[in-house]
Amino acid sequence: MTKKLTLGFSPCPNDTFIFDALIHHKIDTEGLRFEVYLGDVEDLNNKAFNSELDITKVSYHAYGHLTDHYVLLDAGSALGKGCGPLLVQKCKAKNLKDGPTNPNEKQNLSTLKVAIPGKYTTANFLLNIAHPEATQKVEMLFSDIENAVMNGDVDAGLIIHENRFTYQDKGLEKITDLGEFWENTTGALIPLGGIIMKRDIPKETILTFNKLLRKSIEYAFKNPTSPLNYMKEHAQEMDEKVMLQHVKLYVNKYSIDLGTEGKTAISKLFNLAQEKGIIPQLTNELFVR
């Protein structure tokens, strides 16, 4: 019997790369059909908080508040090394090519207005850990943050996705690599976002979708030009080179299957978040079995 499920993910190249084969029936979907919703990460987080989508991409920070109603799939996650969010500001060096004036000095952010891509993004969680003094935050769409910093609307900005490949060209410099901070602090991979599915959906359907998502990613890896049109249709940064850099950074073996290393990183994130009171104490199994 054909079953229709609501499915949310972002228009960013990593997600359109991952989901292209699934939603365009380049693989057998085994009777599952999808009503697709595209939104930025905080939009998707909020949809999940309102239980509006059967399946959706969310920040791991948000998932810490959603475990009663959703379960995390093994496939579809964005986590790895060297792929974390960056905190940036206007370049203060006389020569932009010289980079930050004091690259080794940890900056105090207590007096700075900082743009973030959403309260429940993992980027904001990492900012809370690395710079707890940063309390003057302004939420905005992730793709607007670079311009807000450049225009002086905010003093600093937390950038994610393809913006990490373009910020230097726009006269911005890095204050902190929050992914690097996490890796150095924990020795673990950086968990950014994952795919969650409502717990009240039949277990057989959950397992089938998890399998299909894995097949969709494997198809994209084997046929890397196949998702390009879909990626270009929705990418914020249309340059193909940047899109491919984006995919290379965020889609990897952990996207196919979290494995022990991926699950360990996620558990470390949640344990730290519970210790600091950032998320409630968890009572449900995090991962699909």
Backbone as CSV, one residue per row, in Angstrom:
resi,resn,N_x,N_y,N_z,CA_x,CA_y,CA_z,C_x,C_y,C_z
1,MET,0.843,-1.195,0.000,0.000,0.000,0.000,0.884,1.253,0.000
2,THR,0.554,2.202,-0.838,1.317,3.443,-0.906,1.033,4.306,0.316
3,LYS,2.100,4.825,0.923,1.965,5.688,2.094,2.657,7.015,1.814
4,LYS,1.966,8.126,2.121,2.529,9.452,1.901,3.000,10.029,3.225
5,LEU,4.242,10.537,3.216,4.840,11.107,4.408,5.300,12.535,4.130
6,THR,5.133,13.413,5.103,5.667,14.765,4.955,7.151,14.736,5.306
7,LEU,7.948,15.417,4.491,9.404,15.341,4.595,10.001,16.740,4.475
8,GLY,10.778,17.147,5.474,11.391,18.467,5.446,12.911,18.396,5.423
9,PHE,13.516,19.224,4.602,14.980,19.370,4.602,15.325,20.736,4.044
10,SER,16.575,21.099,4.119,16.991,22.439,3.723,17.302,22.492,2.230
11,PRO,17.323,23.707,1.654,17.696,23.857,0.241,19.201,23.851,0.024
12,CYS,19.972,23.619,1.076,21.440,23.633,0.967,21.926,22.428,0.153
13,PRO,23.071,22.568,-0.512,23.557,21.513,-1.409,23.701,20.146,-0.764
14,ASN,24.092,20.095,0.521,24.254,18.771,1.131,22.928,18.035,1.230
15,ASP,21.838,18.743,1.554,20.543,18.081,1.676,19.937,17.743,0.317
16,THR,20.040,18.653,-0.642,19.490,18.346,-1.963,20.277,17.222,-2.626
17,PHE,21.570,17.139,-2.348,22.399,16.020,-2.823,21.897,14.711,-2.225
18,ILE,21.632,14.729,-0.927,21.219,13.522,-0.206,19.839,13.028,-0.632
19,PHE,18.896,13.962,-0.810,17.502,13.564,-1.020,17.090,13.475,-2.487
20,ASP,17.929,13.916,-3.394,17.553,13.968,-4.812,17.040,12.631,-5.344
21,ALA,17.800,11.563,-5.169,17.405,10.263,-5.725,16.114,9.753,-5.095
22,LEU,15.927,10.045,-3.821,14.734,9.568,-3.106,13.474,10.250,-3.614
23,ILE,13.483,11.572,-3.670,12.238,12.275,-3.998,11.971,12.328,-5.497
24,HIS,12.993,12.069,-6.320,12.790,12.051,-7.774,12.730,10.631,-8.325
25,HIS,12.564,9.675,-7.418,12.320,8.270,-7.786,13.424,7.700,-8.680
26,LYS,14.649,8.077,-8.382,15.785,7.471,-9.062,16.137,6.138,-8.408
27,ILE,15.545,5.911,-7.238,15.607,4.612,-6.577,14.169,4.171,-6.304
28,ASP,13.988,2.889,-6.081,12.662,2.351,-5.738,12.310,2.779,-4.314
29,THR,11.220,3.518,-4.153,10.833,3.997,-2.819,9.907,3.029,-2.089
30,GLU,9.706,1.854,-2.638,8.994,0.755,-1.971,7.626,1.174,-1.432
31,GLY,6.904,1.930,-2.248,5.539,2.301,-1.889,5.416,3.570,-1.073
32,LEU,6.547,4.190,-0.693,6.488,5.438,0.067,6.484,6.631,-0.890
33,ARG,5.627,7.616,-0.593,5.593,8.869,-1.351,5.822,10.013,-0.377
34,PHE,6.253,11.155,-0.926,6.672,12.235,-0.036,6.095,13.583,-0.458
35,GLU,5.616,14.310,0.537,5.244,15.705,0.356,6.390,16.521,0.944
36,VAL,7.143,17.204,0.085,8.405,17.819,0.483,8.218,19.275,0.908
37,TYR,8.884,19.621,2.006,8.915,21.008,2.475,10.375,21.417,2.606
38,LEU,10.743,22.553,1.983,12.107,23.062,2.083,12.130,24.289,2.989
39,GLY,13.072,24.314,3.918,13.189,25.451,4.827,14.576,25.527,5.421
40,ASP,14.945,26.709,5.927,16.248,26.827,6.576,16.213,26.061,7.893
41,VAL,17.383,25.877,8.488,17.511,24.961,9.616,16.611,25.335,10.795
42,GLU,16.507,26.626,11.144,15.681,26.995,12.295,14.198,26.870,11.970
43,ASP,13.833,27.086,10.724,12.455,26.863,10.286,12.091,25.395,10.477
44,LEU,12.983,24.507,10.068,12.741,23.074,10.220,12.694,22.684,11.700
45,ASN,13.583,23.282,12.503,13.540,23.022,13.946,12.166,23.367,14.514
46,ASN,11.654,24.529,14.134,10.355,24.972,14.652,9.217,24.088,14.163
47,LYS,9.301,23.637,12.923,8.291,22.702,12.409,8.277,21.422,13.253
48,ALA,9.475,20.965,13.626,9.559,19.757,14.452,8.988,20.005,15.846
49,PHE,9.263,21.171,16.414,8.705,21.500,17.730,7.177,21.474,17.692
50,ASN,6.611,21.810,16.544,5.155,21.811,16.386,4.628,20.494,15.824
51,SER,5.518,19.510,15.679,5.152,18.175,15.159,4.454,18.243,13.806
52,GLU,4.896,19.161,12.953,4.236,19.371,11.666,4.714,18.417,10.572
53,LEU,5.883,17.805,10.755,6.453,16.969,9.706,6.702,15.554,10.224
54,ASP,6.422,14.567,9.372,6.680,13.171,9.746,8.171,12.894,9.848
55,ILE,8.909,13.470,8.906,10.356,13.265,8.828,10.975,14.630,8.563
56,THR,12.070,14.952,9.243,12.684,16.246,8.972,14.145,16.294,9.391
57,LYS,14.880,17.150,8.701,16.228,17.506,9.130,16.097,18.496,10.274
58,VAL,16.893,18.312,11.341,16.934,19.263,12.446,18.365,19.412,12.941
59,SER,18.605,20.477,13.677,19.864,20.624,14.399,19.891,19.598,15.528
60,TYR,21.089,19.113,15.846,21.188,18.206,16.991,20.796,18.906,18.284
61,HIS,21.078,20.198,18.380,20.650,20.962,19.554,19.129,20.858,19.705
62,ALA,18.403,21.072,18.616,16.940,20.990,18.678,16.481,19.574,19.019
63,TYR,17.149,18.577,18.467,16.731,17.197,18.723,16.782,16.867,20.216
64,GLY,17.686,17.521,20.939,17.749,17.305,22.380,16.453,17.653,23.095
65,HIS,15.613,18.480,22.467,14.312,18.862,23.038,13.161,18.061,22.430
66,LEU,13.458,17.171,21.492,12.411,16.532,20.702,12.371,15.012,20.834
67,THR,13.185,14.459,21.725,13.343,13.006,21.762,12.098,12.256,22.231
68,ASP,11.159,12.954,22.857,9.923,12.281,23.261,9.055,11.922,22.060
69,HIS,9.166,12.695,21.002,8.268,12.527,19.856,8.958,12.033,18.582
70,TYR,10.276,12.170,18.522,11.009,11.794,17.312,12.182,10.876,17.666
71,VAL,12.570,10.057,16.692,13.741,9.196,16.833,14.724,9.540,15.720
72,LEU,16.020,9.430,16.006,17.064,9.790,15.053,17.391,8.613,14.142
73,LEU,17.450,8.879,12.841,17.817,7.842,11.879,19.335,7.703,11.795
74,ASP,19.785,6.529,11.352,21.220,6.302,11.149,21.724,7.032,9.914
75,ALA,20.851,7.226,8.951,21.256,7.839,7.678,20.870,9.315,7.640
76,GLY,21.643,10.097,6.871,21.276,11.474,6.571,21.922,12.554,7.411
77,SER,22.749,12.187,8.376,23.312,13.193,9.279,24.437,14.002,8.645
78,ALA,24.636,15.191,9.185,25.790,16.025,8.853,26.667,16.080,10.090
79,LEU,27.752,15.355,10.058,28.742,15.433,11.125,30.082,14.968,10.580
80,GLY,31.147,15.416,11.195,32.462,15.066,10.695,33.530,15.898,11.360
81,LYS,34.603,16.155,10.625,35.717,16.943,11.138,35.916,18.171,10.259
82,GLY,36.291,19.281,10.895,36.578,20.504,10.138,35.382,21.086,9.432
83,CYS,34.181,20.844,9.966,32.975,21.306,9.270,32.066,22.135,10.169
84,GLY,32.622,22.649,11.260,31.791,23.369,12.215,31.512,24.807,11.817
85,PRO,30.614,25.461,12.535,30.269,26.863,12.271,31.438,27.782,12.623
86,LEU,31.470,28.934,11.971,32.527,29.922,12.208,31.917,31.205,12.754
87,LEU,32.572,31.784,13.732,32.200,33.100,14.238,33.107,34.115,13.546
88,VAL,32.500,35.090,12.855,33.286,36.030,12.043,32.941,37.481,12.384
89,GLN,33.838,38.365,11.979,33.636,39.798,12.128,34.264,40.496,10.924
90,LYS,34.089,41.806,10.830,34.755,42.567,9.785,36.260,42.458,9.979
91,CYS,36.977,42.311,8.871,38.420,42.167,8.947,39.037,43.471,9.448
92,LYS,39.824,43.361,10.518,40.447,44.542,11.100,41.887,44.742,10.637
93,ALA,42.440,43.758,9.937,43.815,43.876,9.454,43.890,44.917,8.351
94,LYS,45.021,45.578,8.238,45.199,46.581,7.194,45.131,45.936,5.819
95,ASN,45.744,44.777,5.721,45.710,44.024,4.470,44.806,42.818,4.687
96,LEU,43.705,42.724,3.957,42.746,41.638,4.172,43.387,40.270,4.042
97,LYS,44.438,40.177,3.211,45.082,38.881,3.000,45.857,38.438,4.241
98,ASP,46.127,39.398,5.146,46.888,39.059,6.349,46.054,38.296,7.370
99,GLY,44.718,38.325,7.205,43.836,37.637,8.142,43.671,38.425,9.420
100,PRO,43.212,37.773,10.501,42.918,38.461,11.750,44.141,39.145,12.339
101,THR,43.918,40.276,13.016,45.015,41.007,13.610,45.678,40.205,14.725
102,ASN,44.885,39.584,15.589,45.410,38.761,16.686,44.776,37.376,16.633
103,PRO,45.206,36.517,15.696,44.517,35.246,15.480,44.565,34.292,16.663
104,ASN,45.542,34.469,17.572,45.669,33.531,18.692,45.038,34.058,19.985
105,GLU,44.523,35.258,19.940,43.934,35.867,21.133,42.439,35.591,21.182
106,LYS,41.985,34.974,22.277,40.563,34.699,22.420,39.840,35.998,22.719
107,GLN,38.871,36.313,21.895,38.176,37.586,22.006,37.020,37.495,22.989
108,ASN,36.872,38.536,23.802,35.744,38.603,24.725,34.556,39.212,23.983
109,LEU,33.444,38.469,23.955,32.294,38.892,23.158,31.183,39.528,23.992
110,SER,31.465,39.820,25.251,30.397,40.265,26.146,29.743,41.570,25.697
111,THR,30.474,42.424,24.987,29.912,43.712,24.567,29.461,43.710,23.108
112,LEU,29.614,42.567,22.420,29.317,42.516,20.990,27.908,41.989,20.711
113,LYS,27.292,42.571,19.712,26.016,42.061,19.204,26.332,40.991,18.162
114,VAL,25.849,39.778,18.392,26.216,38.629,17.561,24.981,38.071,16.856
115,ALA,25.066,37.947,15.531,23.977,37.337,14.754,24.124,35.820,14.785
116,ILE,23.016,35.119,15.068,23.019,33.656,15.085,21.929,33.145,14.150
117,PRO,22.104,31.926,13.601,21.116,31.392,12.648,19.917,30.729,13.301
118,GLY,19.745,30.941,14.605,18.589,30.380,15.296,18.962,29.909,16.691
119,LYS,18.029,30.073,17.626,18.261,29.699,19.024,18.597,28.228,19.177
120,TYR,17.913,27.368,18.403,18.063,25.925,18.590,19.017,25.281,17.599
121,THR,19.800,26.081,16.890,20.811,25.509,16.000,21.965,24.951,16.832
122,THR,22.626,23.937,16.288,23.814,23.408,16.952,24.910,24.465,16.971
123,ALA,24.907,25.338,15.969,25.875,26.440,15.941,25.742,27.288,17.201
124,ASN,24.524,27.614,17.586,24.324,28.429,18.794,24.711,27.650,20.045
125,PHE,24.435,26.354,20.056,24.861,25.525,21.185,26.376,25.601,21.353
126,LEU,27.115,25.448,20.252,28.575,25.491,20.319,29.074,26.877,20.732
127,LEU,28.375,27.917,20.286,28.725,29.272,20.699,28.549,29.427,22.212
128,ASN,27.474,28.866,22.754,27.238,28.921,24.204,28.372,28.264,24.983
129,ILE,28.919,27.172,24.423,29.989,26.449,25.105,31.311,27.209,24.999
130,ALA,31.629,27.694,23.800,32.924,28.348,23.583,32.961,29.772,24.111
131,HIS,31.838,30.483,23.993,31.781,31.889,24.397,30.515,32.147,25.222
132,PRO,30.468,31.652,26.452,29.263,31.860,27.273,28.986,33.335,27.567
133,GLU,30.009,34.166,27.387,29.825,35.605,27.640,29.057,36.296,26.522
134,ALA,28.881,35.611,25.386,28.162,36.199,24.245,26.663,36.098,24.487
135,THR,26.096,37.149,25.038,24.682,37.123,25.408,23.823,38.063,24.576
136,GLN,24.465,38.968,23.835,23.700,39.916,23.015,23.523,39.323,21.612
137,LYS,22.532,38.449,21.484,22.349,37.702,20.240,21.140,38.210,19.456
138,VAL,21.279,38.148,18.136,20.194,38.527,17.236,19.957,37.360,16.291
139,GLU,18.740,36.810,16.290,18.426,35.686,15.403,18.077,36.203,14.014
140,MET,18.621,35.546,12.995,18.271,35.893,11.616,18.536,34.704,10.699
141,LEU,18.004,34.783,9.491,18.211,33.737,8.490,19.701,33.587,8.229
142,PHE,20.180,32.329,8.185,21.624,32.092,8.071,22.253,32.811,6.883
143,SER,21.511,32.910,5.778,22.064,33.508,4.562,22.143,35.031,4.636
144,ASP,21.535,35.636,5.673,21.583,37.093,5.832,22.699,37.544,6.766
145,ILE,23.354,36.600,7.430,24.297,36.960,8.490,25.542,37.657,7.955
146,GLU,26.113,37.163,6.858,27.307,37.813,6.301,27.058,39.289,6.021
147,ASN,25.967,39.578,5.345,25.671,40.975,5.001,25.419,41.817,6.244
148,ALA,24.798,41.232,7.261,24.543,41.975,8.491,25.854,42.389,9.162
149,VAL,26.843,41.516,9.114,28.163,41.846,9.673,28.846,42.897,8.812
150,MET,28.797,42.698,7.496,29.442,43.640,6.577,28.843,45.041,6.683
151,ASN,27.524,45.102,6.876,26.832,46.399,6.934,26.903,47.051,8.306
152,GLY,27.456,46.331,9.289,27.569,46.889,10.626,26.301,46.802,11.451
153,ASP,25.324,46.013,10.985,24.095,45.832,11.762,24.374,45.043,13.047
154,VAL,25.384,44.184,12.983,25.845,43.425,14.149,27.368,43.489,14.172
155,ASP,27.948,43.158,15.324,29.409,43.208,15.454,30.073,41.923,14.965
156,ALA,29.356,40.824,15.071,29.906,39.521,14.680,28.761,38.633,14.236
157,GLY,29.099,37.571,13.522,28.064,36.676,13.023,28.513,35.228,13.040
158,LEU,27.560,34.355,13.287,27.809,32.920,13.327,27.362,32.343,11.988
159,ILE,28.317,31.915,11.167,27.986,31.473,9.814,28.070,29.955,9.683
160,ILE,27.184,29.416,8.861,27.093,27.979,8.625,26.938,27.745,7.128
161,HIS,26.903,26.482,6.744,26.652,26.091,5.356,27.679,26.710,4.400
162,GLU,27.236,27.117,3.211,28.171,27.555,2.179,28.852,28.875,2.487
163,ASN,28.321,29.633,3.468,28.943,30.918,3.807,30.362,30.753,4.331
164,ARG,30.687,29.587,4.856,32.046,29.393,5.361,33.067,29.367,4.219
165,PHE,32.591,29.218,2.990,33.496,29.224,1.839,33.640,30.609,1.209
166,THR,32.820,31.557,1.612,32.788,32.849,0.920,33.107,34.038,1.816
167,TYR,33.177,33.839,3.125,33.265,34.995,4.034,34.537,35.815,3.834
168,GLN,35.669,35.156,3.526,36.933,35.886,3.362,36.904,36.786,2.136
169,ASP,36.198,36.344,1.101,36.090,37.152,-0.122,35.278,38.414,0.122
170,LYS,34.526,38.435,1.202,33.658,39.577,1.495,34.241,40.493,2.572
171,GLY,35.535,40.291,2.871,36.180,41.170,3.838,35.896,40.838,5.280
172,LEU,35.592,39.572,5.572,35.331,39.141,6.941,36.469,38.241,7.418
173,GLU,36.664,38.191,8.726,37.705,37.342,9.300,37.117,36.479,10.412
174,LYS,37.801,35.392,10.671,37.348,34.429,11.672,37.753,34.869,13.074
175,ILE,36.801,34.817,13.995,37.097,35.009,15.421,37.375,33.643,16.046
176,THR,36.449,32.713,15.853,36.575,31.366,16.415,36.002,30.346,15.446
177,ASP,36.725,29.254,15.233,36.187,28.088,14.533,35.574,27.208,15.609
178,LEU,34.249,27.217,15.707,33.577,26.512,16.796,33.660,24.995,16.653
179,GLY,33.786,24.522,15.411,33.979,23.100,15.211,35.338,22.658,15.724
180,GLU,36.340,23.464,15.429,37.696,23.191,15.912,37.724,23.202,17.435
181,PHE,37.014,24.171,18.023,36.923,24.241,19.483,36.320,22.950,20.044
182,TRP,35.233,22.483,19.438,34.575,21.257,19.889,35.510,20.059,19.765
183,GLU,36.181,19.938,18.620,37.086,18.804,18.398,38.216,18.805,19.406
184,ASN,38.808,19.984,19.657,39.919,20.071,20.599,39.466,19.801,22.032
185,THR,38.235,20.172,22.349,37.711,19.998,23.704,37.301,18.556,23.983
186,THR,36.688,17.905,22.981,36.098,16.575,23.208,36.826,15.435,22.505
187,GLY,37.576,15.762,21.458,38.197,14.710,20.656,37.198,13.962,19.795
188,ALA,35.979,14.492,19.686,34.910,13.808,18.955,34.579,14.539,17.654
189,LEU,33.847,13.849,16.779,33.312,14.469,15.572,32.355,15.601,15.954
190,ILE,32.085,16.496,15.002,31.164,17.602,15.244,29.775,17.197,14.756
191,PRO,28.807,17.015,15.649,27.447,16.684,15.211,26.671,17.970,14.912
192,LEU,26.273,18.155,13.682,25.581,19.378,13.294,24.072,19.164,13.155
193,GLY,23.679,18.259,12.274,22.257,18.027,12.056,21.981,16.591,11.678
194,GLY,20.767,16.158,11.924,20.395,14.793,11.592,18.962,14.718,11.091
195,ILE,18.564,13.536,10.672,17.210,13.296,10.180,16.434,12.542,11.258
196,ILE,15.296,13.118,11.644,14.472,12.489,12.679,13.105,12.121,12.101
197,MET,12.457,11.155,12.748,11.182,10.638,12.263,10.266,10.406,13.456
198,LYS,8.985,10.702,13.288,8.042,10.570,14.401,8.020,9.140,14.948
199,ARG,8.038,9.042,16.275,8.064,7.738,16.925,6.767,6.967,16.740
200,ASP,5.658,7.675,16.489,4.388,6.963,16.376,4.155,6.388,14.975
201,ILE,5.092,6.593,14.071,5.022,5.946,12.754,5.418,4.481,12.933
202,PRO,4.758,3.547,12.257,5.098,2.134,12.424,6.594,1.866,12.233
203,LYS,7.142,1.024,13.104,8.583,0.727,13.092,9.042,0.242,11.716
204,GLU,8.214,-0.563,11.074,8.580,-1.077,9.751,8.779,0.057,8.753
205,THR,7.921,1.083,8.821,8.036,2.233,7.921,9.284,3.049,8.236
206,ILE,9.585,3.209,9.528,10.787,3.938,9.931,12.035,3.246,9.384
207,LEU,12.104,1.939,9.558,13.275,1.192,9.086,13.378,1.210,7.568
208,THR,12.220,1.145,6.892,12.224,1.205,5.430,12.739,2.550,4.955
209,PHE,12.264,3.636,5.563,12.726,4.958,5.144,14.220,5.120,5.411
210,ASN,14.686,4.658,6.553,16.112,4.754,6.869,16.941,4.046,5.797
211,LYS,16.471,2.883,5.370,17.166,2.117,4.326,17.148,2.867,2.990
212,LEU,15.997,3.455,2.662,15.876,4.187,1.401,16.753,5.437,1.389
213,LEU,16.839,6.116,2.518,17.676,7.308,2.595,19.144,6.938,2.391
214,ARG,19.549,5.828,2.979,20.920,5.356,2.775,21.156,5.062,1.291
215,LYS,20.186,4.428,0.652,20.320,4.120,-0.772,20.370,5.394,-1.617
216,SER,19.619,6.416,-1.209,19.607,7.678,-1.944,20.980,8.345,-1.898
217,ILE,21.620,8.304,-0.731,22.956,8.887,-0.591,23.975,8.079,-1.390
218,GLU,23.880,6.777,-1.313,24.812,5.924,-2.059,24.652,6.143,-3.558
219,TYR,23.405,6.337,-4.014,23.161,6.620,-5.429,23.838,7.925,-5.836
220,ALA,23.713,8.943,-4.992,24.321,10.238,-5.303,25.833,10.142,-5.362
221,PHE,26.429,9.373,-4.472,27.882,9.206,-4.499,28.335,8.483,-5.767
222,LYS,27.543,7.497,-6.192,27.899,6.738,-7.396,27.610,7.521,-8.676
223,ASN,26.678,8.463,-8.602,26.277,9.262,-9.765,26.325,10.752,-9.403
224,PRO,27.525,11.296,-9.156,27.646,12.639,-8.568,27.104,13.775,-9.420
225,THR,26.937,13.558,-10.719,26.355,14.629,-11.542,24.826,14.596,-11.518
226,SER,24.252,13.481,-11.078,22.799,13.316,-11.106,22.047,14.359,-10.269
227,PRO,22.537,14.714,-9.056,21.777,15.688,-8.245,22.064,17.152,-8.590
228,LEU,22.968,17.419,-9.544,23.434,18.793,-9.761,22.316,19.778,-10.091
229,ASN,21.411,19.377,-10.961,20.330,20.298,-11.337,19.462,20.664,-10.137
230,TYR,19.168,19.683,-9.309,18.350,19.935,-8.116,19.108,20.814,-7.129
231,MET,20.402,20.569,-6.994,21.232,21.383,-6.107,21.272,22.832,-6.590
232,LYS,21.484,23.027,-7.891,21.580,24.381,-8.453,20.251,25.127,-8.344
233,GLU,19.171,24.375,-8.437,17.839,24.988,-8.368,17.607,25.681,-7.027
234,HIS,18.219,25.154,-5.967,17.910,25.658,-4.626,19.090,26.276,-3.881
235,ALA,20.297,26.187,-4.413,21.473,26.636,-3.664,21.496,28.148,-3.484
236,GLN,21.839,28.560,-2.276,22.025,29.984,-1.992,23.232,30.512,-2.768
237,GLU,24.305,29.735,-2.787,25.519,30.084,-3.524,25.539,29.245,-4.788
238,MET,25.355,29.893,-5.950,25.138,29.150,-7.191,26.425,28.642,-7.848
239,ASP,27.576,29.106,-7.402,28.829,28.655,-7.990,28.989,27.147,-7.774
240,GLU,29.171,26.408,-8.855,29.221,24.948,-8.767,30.375,24.477,-7.902
241,LYS,31.507,25.160,-7.978,32.677,24.774,-7.176,32.345,24.854,-5.690
242,VAL,31.651,25.917,-5.279,31.278,26.088,-3.878,30.275,25.010,-3.466
243,MET,29.326,24.710,-4.340,28.350,23.663,-4.027,29.045,22.325,-3.780
244,LEU,30.005,21.993,-4.627,30.700,20.713,-4.485,31.567,20.694,-3.233
245,GLN,32.175,21.839,-2.892,32.918,21.943,-1.629,31.989,21.685,-0.450
246,HIS,30.807,22.251,-0.552,29.795,22.117,0.503,29.441,20.640,0.704
247,VAL,29.164,19.954,-0.383,28.798,18.538,-0.297,29.953,17.719,0.279
248,LYS,31.160,17.993,-0.200,32.335,17.244,0.272,32.532,17.410,1.772
249,LEU,32.217,18.602,2.284,32.421,18.879,3.699,31.371,18.218,4.577
250,TYR,30.114,18.223,4.131,29.013,17.814,5.003,28.429,16.434,4.719
251,VAL,28.747,15.841,3.575,28.208,14.514,3.258,29.377,13.534,3.191
252,ASN,29.343,12.529,4.046,30.456,11.601,4.151,29.952,10.232,4.612
253,LYS,30.869,9.392,5.055,30.458,8.033,5.448,29.491,8.047,6.628
254,TYR,29.565,9.083,7.464,28.651,9.160,8.610,27.244,9.545,8.170
255,SER,27.129,10.131,6.963,25.806,10.425,6.415,25.116,9.139,5.975
256,ILE,25.887,8.176,5.536,25.337,6.878,5.135,24.945,6.063,6.367
257,ASP,25.807,6.085,7.367,25.544,5.351,8.614,26.354,6.006,9.731
258,LEU,25.700,6.391,10.805,26.389,7.046,11.910,27.532,6.204,12.459
259,GLY,27.298,4.914,12.573,28.323,4.050,13.133,28.603,4.384,14.589
260,THR,29.530,3.656,15.180,29.871,3.855,16.589,30.459,5.234,16.837
261,GLU,31.350,5.688,15.940,32.011,6.982,16.133,31.010,8.129,16.072
262,GLY,30.076,8.059,15.136,29.067,9.101,15.016,28.145,9.131,16.221
263,LYS,27.701,7.971,16.663,26.797,7.908,17.819,27.501,8.367,19.093
264,THR,28.789,8.070,19.211,29.555,8.524,20.371,29.621,10.045,20.422
265,ALA,29.843,10.671,19.262,29.917,12.134,19.201,28.592,12.773,19.597
266,ILE,27.506,12.207,19.107,26.176,12.737,19.418,25.874,12.571,20.910
267,SER,26.229,11.428,21.446,26.007,11.192,22.879,26.813,12.162,23.728
268,LYS,28.043,12.465,23.304,28.861,13.440,24.041,28.211,14.816,24.013
269,LEU,27.689,15.194,22.861,27.018,16.491,22.744,25.834,16.566,23.702
270,PHE,25.018,15.518,23.715,23.831,15.524,24.556,24.172,15.435,26.042
271,ASN,25.205,14.670,26.384,25.612,14.582,27.787,26.081,15.939,28.298
272,LEU,26.868,16.642,27.482,27.343,17.969,27.865,26.177,18.947,27.973
273,ALA,25.250,18.860,27.019,24.095,19.758,27.029,23.225,19.523,28.263
274,GLN,23.074,18.268,28.671,22.295,17.972,29.881,23.008,18.484,31.129
275,GLU,24.342,18.299,31.179,25.118,18.767,32.328,24.973,20.273,32.517
276,LYS,24.913,21.008,31.409,24.854,22.462,31.463,23.411,22.985,31.488
277,GLY,22.450,22.070,31.491,21.055,22.472,31.559,20.527,23.089,30.278
278,ILE,21.206,22.821,29.164,20.799,23.399,27.874,19.624,22.627,27.285
279,ILE,19.585,21.319,27.545,18.463,20.488,27.116,17.952,19.718,28.332
280,PRO,16.709,19.229,28.286,16.185,18.454,29.421,16.860,17.095,29.526
281,GLN,16.709,16.444,30.672,17.235,15.097,30.840,16.498,14.144,29.901
282,LEU,17.247,13.300,29.225,16.673,12.425,28.195,16.215,11.113,28.808
283,THR,15.055,10.638,28.347,14.511,9.379,28.876,14.292,8.344,27.766
284,ASN,14.396,8.765,26.508,14.166,7.852,25.383,15.476,7.482,24.704
285,GLU,15.479,6.332,24.075,16.615,5.929,23.240,16.737,6.937,22.081
286,LEU,17.945,7.440,21.865,18.145,8.471,20.832,18.067,7.914,19.432
287,PHE,18.602,6.718,19.230,18.833,6.202,17.887,17.817,5.121,17.514
288,VAL,17.509,5.074,16.225,16.604,4.043,15.736,17.295,2.695,15.882
289,ARG,16.526,1.681,16.234,17.077,0.323,16.408,16.475,-0.593,15.375
